[in-house]
mmCIF file of C-alpha atoms in Angstrom:
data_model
loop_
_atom_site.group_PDB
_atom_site.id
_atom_site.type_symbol
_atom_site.label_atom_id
_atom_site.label_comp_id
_atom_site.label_asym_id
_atom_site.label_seq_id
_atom_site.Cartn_x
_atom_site.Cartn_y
_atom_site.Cartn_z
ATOM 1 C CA UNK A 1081 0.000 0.000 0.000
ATOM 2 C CA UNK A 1082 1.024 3.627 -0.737
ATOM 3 C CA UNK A 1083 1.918 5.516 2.230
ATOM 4 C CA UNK A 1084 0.392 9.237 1.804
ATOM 5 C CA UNK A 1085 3.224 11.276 0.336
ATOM 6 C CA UNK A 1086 4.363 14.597 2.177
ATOM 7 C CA UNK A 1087 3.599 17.702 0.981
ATOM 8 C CA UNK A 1088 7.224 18.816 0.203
ATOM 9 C CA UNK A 1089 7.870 15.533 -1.817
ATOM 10 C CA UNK A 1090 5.851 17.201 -4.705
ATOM 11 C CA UNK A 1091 9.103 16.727 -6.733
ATOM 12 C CA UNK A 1092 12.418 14.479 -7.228
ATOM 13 C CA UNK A 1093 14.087 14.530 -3.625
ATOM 14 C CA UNK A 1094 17.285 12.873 -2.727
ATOM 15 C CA UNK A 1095 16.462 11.995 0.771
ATOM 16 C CA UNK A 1096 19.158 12.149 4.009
ATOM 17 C CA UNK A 1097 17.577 10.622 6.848
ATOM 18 C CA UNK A 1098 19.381 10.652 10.185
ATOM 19 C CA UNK A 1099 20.685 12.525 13.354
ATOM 20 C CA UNK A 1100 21.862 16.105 11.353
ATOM 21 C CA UNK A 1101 25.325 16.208 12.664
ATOM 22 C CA UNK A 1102 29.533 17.033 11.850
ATOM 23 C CA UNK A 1103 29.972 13.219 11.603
ATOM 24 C CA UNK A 1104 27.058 12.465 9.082
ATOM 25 C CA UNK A 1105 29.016 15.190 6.708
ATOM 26 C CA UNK A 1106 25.319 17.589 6.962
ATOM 27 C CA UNK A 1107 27.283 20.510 5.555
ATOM 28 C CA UNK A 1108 29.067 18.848 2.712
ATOM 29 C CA UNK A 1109 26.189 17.583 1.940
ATOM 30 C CA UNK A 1110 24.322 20.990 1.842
ATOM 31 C CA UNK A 1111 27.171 22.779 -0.302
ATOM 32 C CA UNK A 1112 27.527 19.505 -2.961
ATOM 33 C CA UNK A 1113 23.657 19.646 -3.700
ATOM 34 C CA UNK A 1114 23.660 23.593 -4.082
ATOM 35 C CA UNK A 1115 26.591 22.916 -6.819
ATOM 36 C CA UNK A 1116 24.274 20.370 -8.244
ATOM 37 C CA UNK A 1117 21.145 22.661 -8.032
ATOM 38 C CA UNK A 1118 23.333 24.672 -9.861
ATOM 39 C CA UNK A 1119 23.630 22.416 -12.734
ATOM 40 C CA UNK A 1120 20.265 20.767 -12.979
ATOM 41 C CA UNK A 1121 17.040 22.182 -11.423
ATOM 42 C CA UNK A 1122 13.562 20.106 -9.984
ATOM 43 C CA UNK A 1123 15.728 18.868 -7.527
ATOM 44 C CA UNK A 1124 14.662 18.864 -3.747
ATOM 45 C CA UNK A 1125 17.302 18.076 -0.406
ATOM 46 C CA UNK A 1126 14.964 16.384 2.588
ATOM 47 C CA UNK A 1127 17.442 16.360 5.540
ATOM 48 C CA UNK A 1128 14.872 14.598 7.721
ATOM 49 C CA UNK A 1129 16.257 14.097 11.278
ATOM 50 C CA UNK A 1130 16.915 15.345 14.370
ATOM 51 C CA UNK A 1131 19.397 18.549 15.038
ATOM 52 C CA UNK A 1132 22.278 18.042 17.712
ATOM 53 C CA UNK A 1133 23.054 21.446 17.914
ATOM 54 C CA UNK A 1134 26.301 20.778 16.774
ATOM 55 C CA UNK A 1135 25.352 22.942 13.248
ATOM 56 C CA UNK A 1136 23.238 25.919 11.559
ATOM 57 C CA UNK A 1137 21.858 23.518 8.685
ATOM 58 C CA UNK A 1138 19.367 25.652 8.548
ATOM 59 C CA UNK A 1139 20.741 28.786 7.651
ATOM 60 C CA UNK A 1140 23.905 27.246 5.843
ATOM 61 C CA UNK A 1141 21.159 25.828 3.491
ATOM 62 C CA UNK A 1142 19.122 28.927 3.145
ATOM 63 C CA UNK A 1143 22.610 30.967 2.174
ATOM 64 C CA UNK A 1144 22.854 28.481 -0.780
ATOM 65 C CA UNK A 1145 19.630 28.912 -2.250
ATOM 66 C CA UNK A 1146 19.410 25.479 -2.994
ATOM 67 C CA UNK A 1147 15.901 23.845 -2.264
ATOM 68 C CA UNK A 1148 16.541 21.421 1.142
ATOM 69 C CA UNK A 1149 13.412 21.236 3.451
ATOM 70 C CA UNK A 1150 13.849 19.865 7.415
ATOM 71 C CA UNK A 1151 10.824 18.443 7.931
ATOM 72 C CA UNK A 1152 12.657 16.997 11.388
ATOM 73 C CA UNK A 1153 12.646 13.413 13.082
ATOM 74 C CA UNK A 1154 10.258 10.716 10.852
ATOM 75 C CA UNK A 1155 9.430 7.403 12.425
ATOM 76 C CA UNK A 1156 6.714 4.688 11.650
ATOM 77 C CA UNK A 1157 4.534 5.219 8.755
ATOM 78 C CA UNK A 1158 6.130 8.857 8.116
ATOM 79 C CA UNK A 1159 9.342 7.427 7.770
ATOM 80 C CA UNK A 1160 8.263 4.742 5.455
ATOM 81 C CA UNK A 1161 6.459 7.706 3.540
ATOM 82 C CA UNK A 1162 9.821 9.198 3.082
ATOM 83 C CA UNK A 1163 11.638 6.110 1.631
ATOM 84 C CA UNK A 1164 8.695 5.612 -0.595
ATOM 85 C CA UNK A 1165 8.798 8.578 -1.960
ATOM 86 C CA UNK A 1166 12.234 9.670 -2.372
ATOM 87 C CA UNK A 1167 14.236 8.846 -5.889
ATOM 88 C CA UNK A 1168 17.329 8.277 -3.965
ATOM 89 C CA UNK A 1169 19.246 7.887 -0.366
ATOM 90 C CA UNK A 1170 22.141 10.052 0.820
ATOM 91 C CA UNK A 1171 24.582 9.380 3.229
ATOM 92 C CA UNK A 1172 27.788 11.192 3.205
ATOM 93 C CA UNK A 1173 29.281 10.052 6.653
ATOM 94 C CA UNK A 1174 32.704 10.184 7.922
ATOM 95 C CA UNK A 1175 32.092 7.399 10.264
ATOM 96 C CA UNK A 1176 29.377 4.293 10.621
ATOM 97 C CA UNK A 1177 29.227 1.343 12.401
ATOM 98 C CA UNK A 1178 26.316 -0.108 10.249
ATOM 99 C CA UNK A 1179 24.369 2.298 9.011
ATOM 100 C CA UNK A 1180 20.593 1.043 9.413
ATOM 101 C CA UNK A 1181 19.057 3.352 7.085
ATOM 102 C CA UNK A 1182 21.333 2.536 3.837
ATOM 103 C CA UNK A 1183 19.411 -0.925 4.602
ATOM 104 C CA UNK A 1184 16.460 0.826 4.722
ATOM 105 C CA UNK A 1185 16.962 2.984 1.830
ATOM 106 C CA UNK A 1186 17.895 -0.812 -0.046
ATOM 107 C CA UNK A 1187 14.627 -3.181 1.342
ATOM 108 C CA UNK A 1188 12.725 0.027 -0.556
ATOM 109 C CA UNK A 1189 14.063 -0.176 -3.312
ATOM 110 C CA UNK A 1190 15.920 3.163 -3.384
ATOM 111 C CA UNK A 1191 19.734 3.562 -4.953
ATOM 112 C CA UNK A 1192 21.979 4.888 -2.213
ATOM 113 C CA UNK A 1193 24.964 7.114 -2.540
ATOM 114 C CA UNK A 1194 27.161 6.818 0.451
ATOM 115 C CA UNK A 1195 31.031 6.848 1.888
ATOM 116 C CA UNK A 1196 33.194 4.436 2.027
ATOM 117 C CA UNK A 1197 32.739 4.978 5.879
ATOM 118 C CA UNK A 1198 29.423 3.672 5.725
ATOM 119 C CA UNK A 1199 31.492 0.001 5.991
ATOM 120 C CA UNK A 1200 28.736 -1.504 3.127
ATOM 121 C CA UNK A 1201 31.699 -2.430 0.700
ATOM 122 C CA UNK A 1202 28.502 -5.248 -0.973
ATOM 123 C CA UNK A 1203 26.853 -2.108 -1.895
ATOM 124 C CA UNK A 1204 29.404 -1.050 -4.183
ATOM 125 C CA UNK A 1205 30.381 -4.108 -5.325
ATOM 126 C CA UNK A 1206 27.205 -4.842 -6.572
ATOM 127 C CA UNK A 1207 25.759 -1.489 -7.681
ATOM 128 C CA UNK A 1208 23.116 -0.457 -5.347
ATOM 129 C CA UNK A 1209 25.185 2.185 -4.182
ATOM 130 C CA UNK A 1210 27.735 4.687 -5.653
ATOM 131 C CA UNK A 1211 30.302 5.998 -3.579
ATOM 132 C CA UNK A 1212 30.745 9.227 -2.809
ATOM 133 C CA UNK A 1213 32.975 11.261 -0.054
ATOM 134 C CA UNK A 1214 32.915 14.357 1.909
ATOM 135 C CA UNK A 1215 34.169 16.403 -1.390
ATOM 136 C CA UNK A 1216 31.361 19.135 -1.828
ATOM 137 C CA UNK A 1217 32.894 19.395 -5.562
ATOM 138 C CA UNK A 1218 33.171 15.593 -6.338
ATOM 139 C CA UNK A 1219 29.683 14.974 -4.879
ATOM 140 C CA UNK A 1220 27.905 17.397 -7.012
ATOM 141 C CA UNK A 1221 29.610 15.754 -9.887
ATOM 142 C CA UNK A 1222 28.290 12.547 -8.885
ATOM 143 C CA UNK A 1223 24.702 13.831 -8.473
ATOM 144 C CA UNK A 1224 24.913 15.317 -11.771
ATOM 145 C CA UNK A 1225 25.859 12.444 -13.520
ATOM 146 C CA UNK A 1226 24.377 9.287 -11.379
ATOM 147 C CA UNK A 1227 20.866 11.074 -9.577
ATOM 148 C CA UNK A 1228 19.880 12.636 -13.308
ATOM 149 C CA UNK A 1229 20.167 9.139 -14.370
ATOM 150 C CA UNK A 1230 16.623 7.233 -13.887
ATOM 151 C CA UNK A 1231 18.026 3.780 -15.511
ATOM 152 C CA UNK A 1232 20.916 3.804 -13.301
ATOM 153 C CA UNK A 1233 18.355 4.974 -10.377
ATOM 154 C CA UNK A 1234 16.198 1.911 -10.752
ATOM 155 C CA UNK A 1235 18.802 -0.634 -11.913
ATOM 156 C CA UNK A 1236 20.841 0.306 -8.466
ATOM 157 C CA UNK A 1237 17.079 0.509 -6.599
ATOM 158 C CA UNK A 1238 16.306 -3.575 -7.765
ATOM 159 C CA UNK A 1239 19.978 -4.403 -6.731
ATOM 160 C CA UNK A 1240 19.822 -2.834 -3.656
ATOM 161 C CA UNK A 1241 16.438 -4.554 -2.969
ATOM 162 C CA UNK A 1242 18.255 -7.706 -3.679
ATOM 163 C CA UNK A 1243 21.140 -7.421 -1.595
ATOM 164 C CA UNK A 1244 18.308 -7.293 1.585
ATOM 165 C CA UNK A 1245 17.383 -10.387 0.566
ATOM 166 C CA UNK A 1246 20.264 -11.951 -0.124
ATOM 167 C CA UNK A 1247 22.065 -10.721 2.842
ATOM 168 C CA UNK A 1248 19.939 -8.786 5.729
ATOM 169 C CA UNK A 1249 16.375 -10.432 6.431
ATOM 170 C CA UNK A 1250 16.226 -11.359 9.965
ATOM 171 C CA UNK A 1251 16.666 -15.198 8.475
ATOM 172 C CA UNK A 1252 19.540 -14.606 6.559
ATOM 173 C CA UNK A 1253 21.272 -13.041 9.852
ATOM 174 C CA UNK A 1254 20.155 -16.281 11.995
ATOM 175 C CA UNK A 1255 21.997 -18.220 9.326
ATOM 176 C CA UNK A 1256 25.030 -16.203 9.687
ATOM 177 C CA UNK A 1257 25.164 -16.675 13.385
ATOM 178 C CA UNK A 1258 24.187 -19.856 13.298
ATOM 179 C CA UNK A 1259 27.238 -20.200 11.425
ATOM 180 C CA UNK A 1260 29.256 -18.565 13.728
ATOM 181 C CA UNK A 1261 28.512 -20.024 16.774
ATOM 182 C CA UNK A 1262 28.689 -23.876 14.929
ATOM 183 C CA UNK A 1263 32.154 -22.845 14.424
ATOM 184 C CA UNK A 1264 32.989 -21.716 17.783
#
């Protein structure tokens, strides 16, 4: 079933969904997709999360121009609105354990672009995600040439989506420590 979609996802978004901090690279991420905006237009940022105080986001964004909307923390059936409705996932981190919503992003079917910090080598390897890195330049390169791209979007979407099942349903993990603990 189709989730209702929110108001401000009226047009392509590349969607950022997480705690808007330093580490998750929030500002390079603002400053790459206000190059980008400068290069292609009908684009919309949604840097849904909460704020640690730790930035302006905000008013960094508004200084750009660019069009990025904060619509603030999502969970439950707004949060699956905004995978639903996004074209793509963002996350431009400098550091991850194991970042939950790439998965999340994948299982619906969304490409992801990501750092190699995000420690989801599989993604790259088989071309759900592109990689990207804190570069403001060499990200809005990589938005103008991969996020323009709707056959790339959906090819990387379907691989993603198969990588969650291949990989991350709850009994593929059992298997894996199953595995693990046979061994030990």
């Amino acid at each position: 079933k189709c989730p209702p979609k929110p108001a401000y996802m009226d047009k392509p978004c590349l969607l950022f969904l997480g705690r808007l901090t330093p580490k998750k690279g929030v500002s390079e991420l603002i400053q790459a997709f206000a190059k980008f905006s400068q290069r292609v237009s009908g684009w919309r940022l949604v840097l849904a999360g909460w704020e640690d105080g730790a930035g302006n986001y905000r008013s960094e964004a508004a200084a750009t121009g660019a069009d990025v909307v904060f619509p603030g923390p999502v969970f439950g059936k707004d949060k699956e609105a905004h995978y639903f409705h996004a074209n793509a996932f963002v996350l431009p981190s400098y550091s991850e354990g194991l970042p939950i919503t790439v998965l999340e992003a994948w299982a619906a079917g969304l490409p992801v672009f990501m750092s190699q910090e995000c420690n989801l080598e599989v993604g790259f390897k088989e071309g759900a995600a592109k990689e990207i890195t804190v570069n403001s330049d060499l990200m809005a390169e990589i938005f103008s040439v991969y996020l323009v791209n709707k056959e790339w979007r959906v090819r990387a979407g379907e691989k993603g989506k198969r990588l969650i099942e291949k990989f991350y349903t709850w009994s593929r993990v059992a298997e894996s420590w199953q595995r693990v603990y046979d061994f030990l």
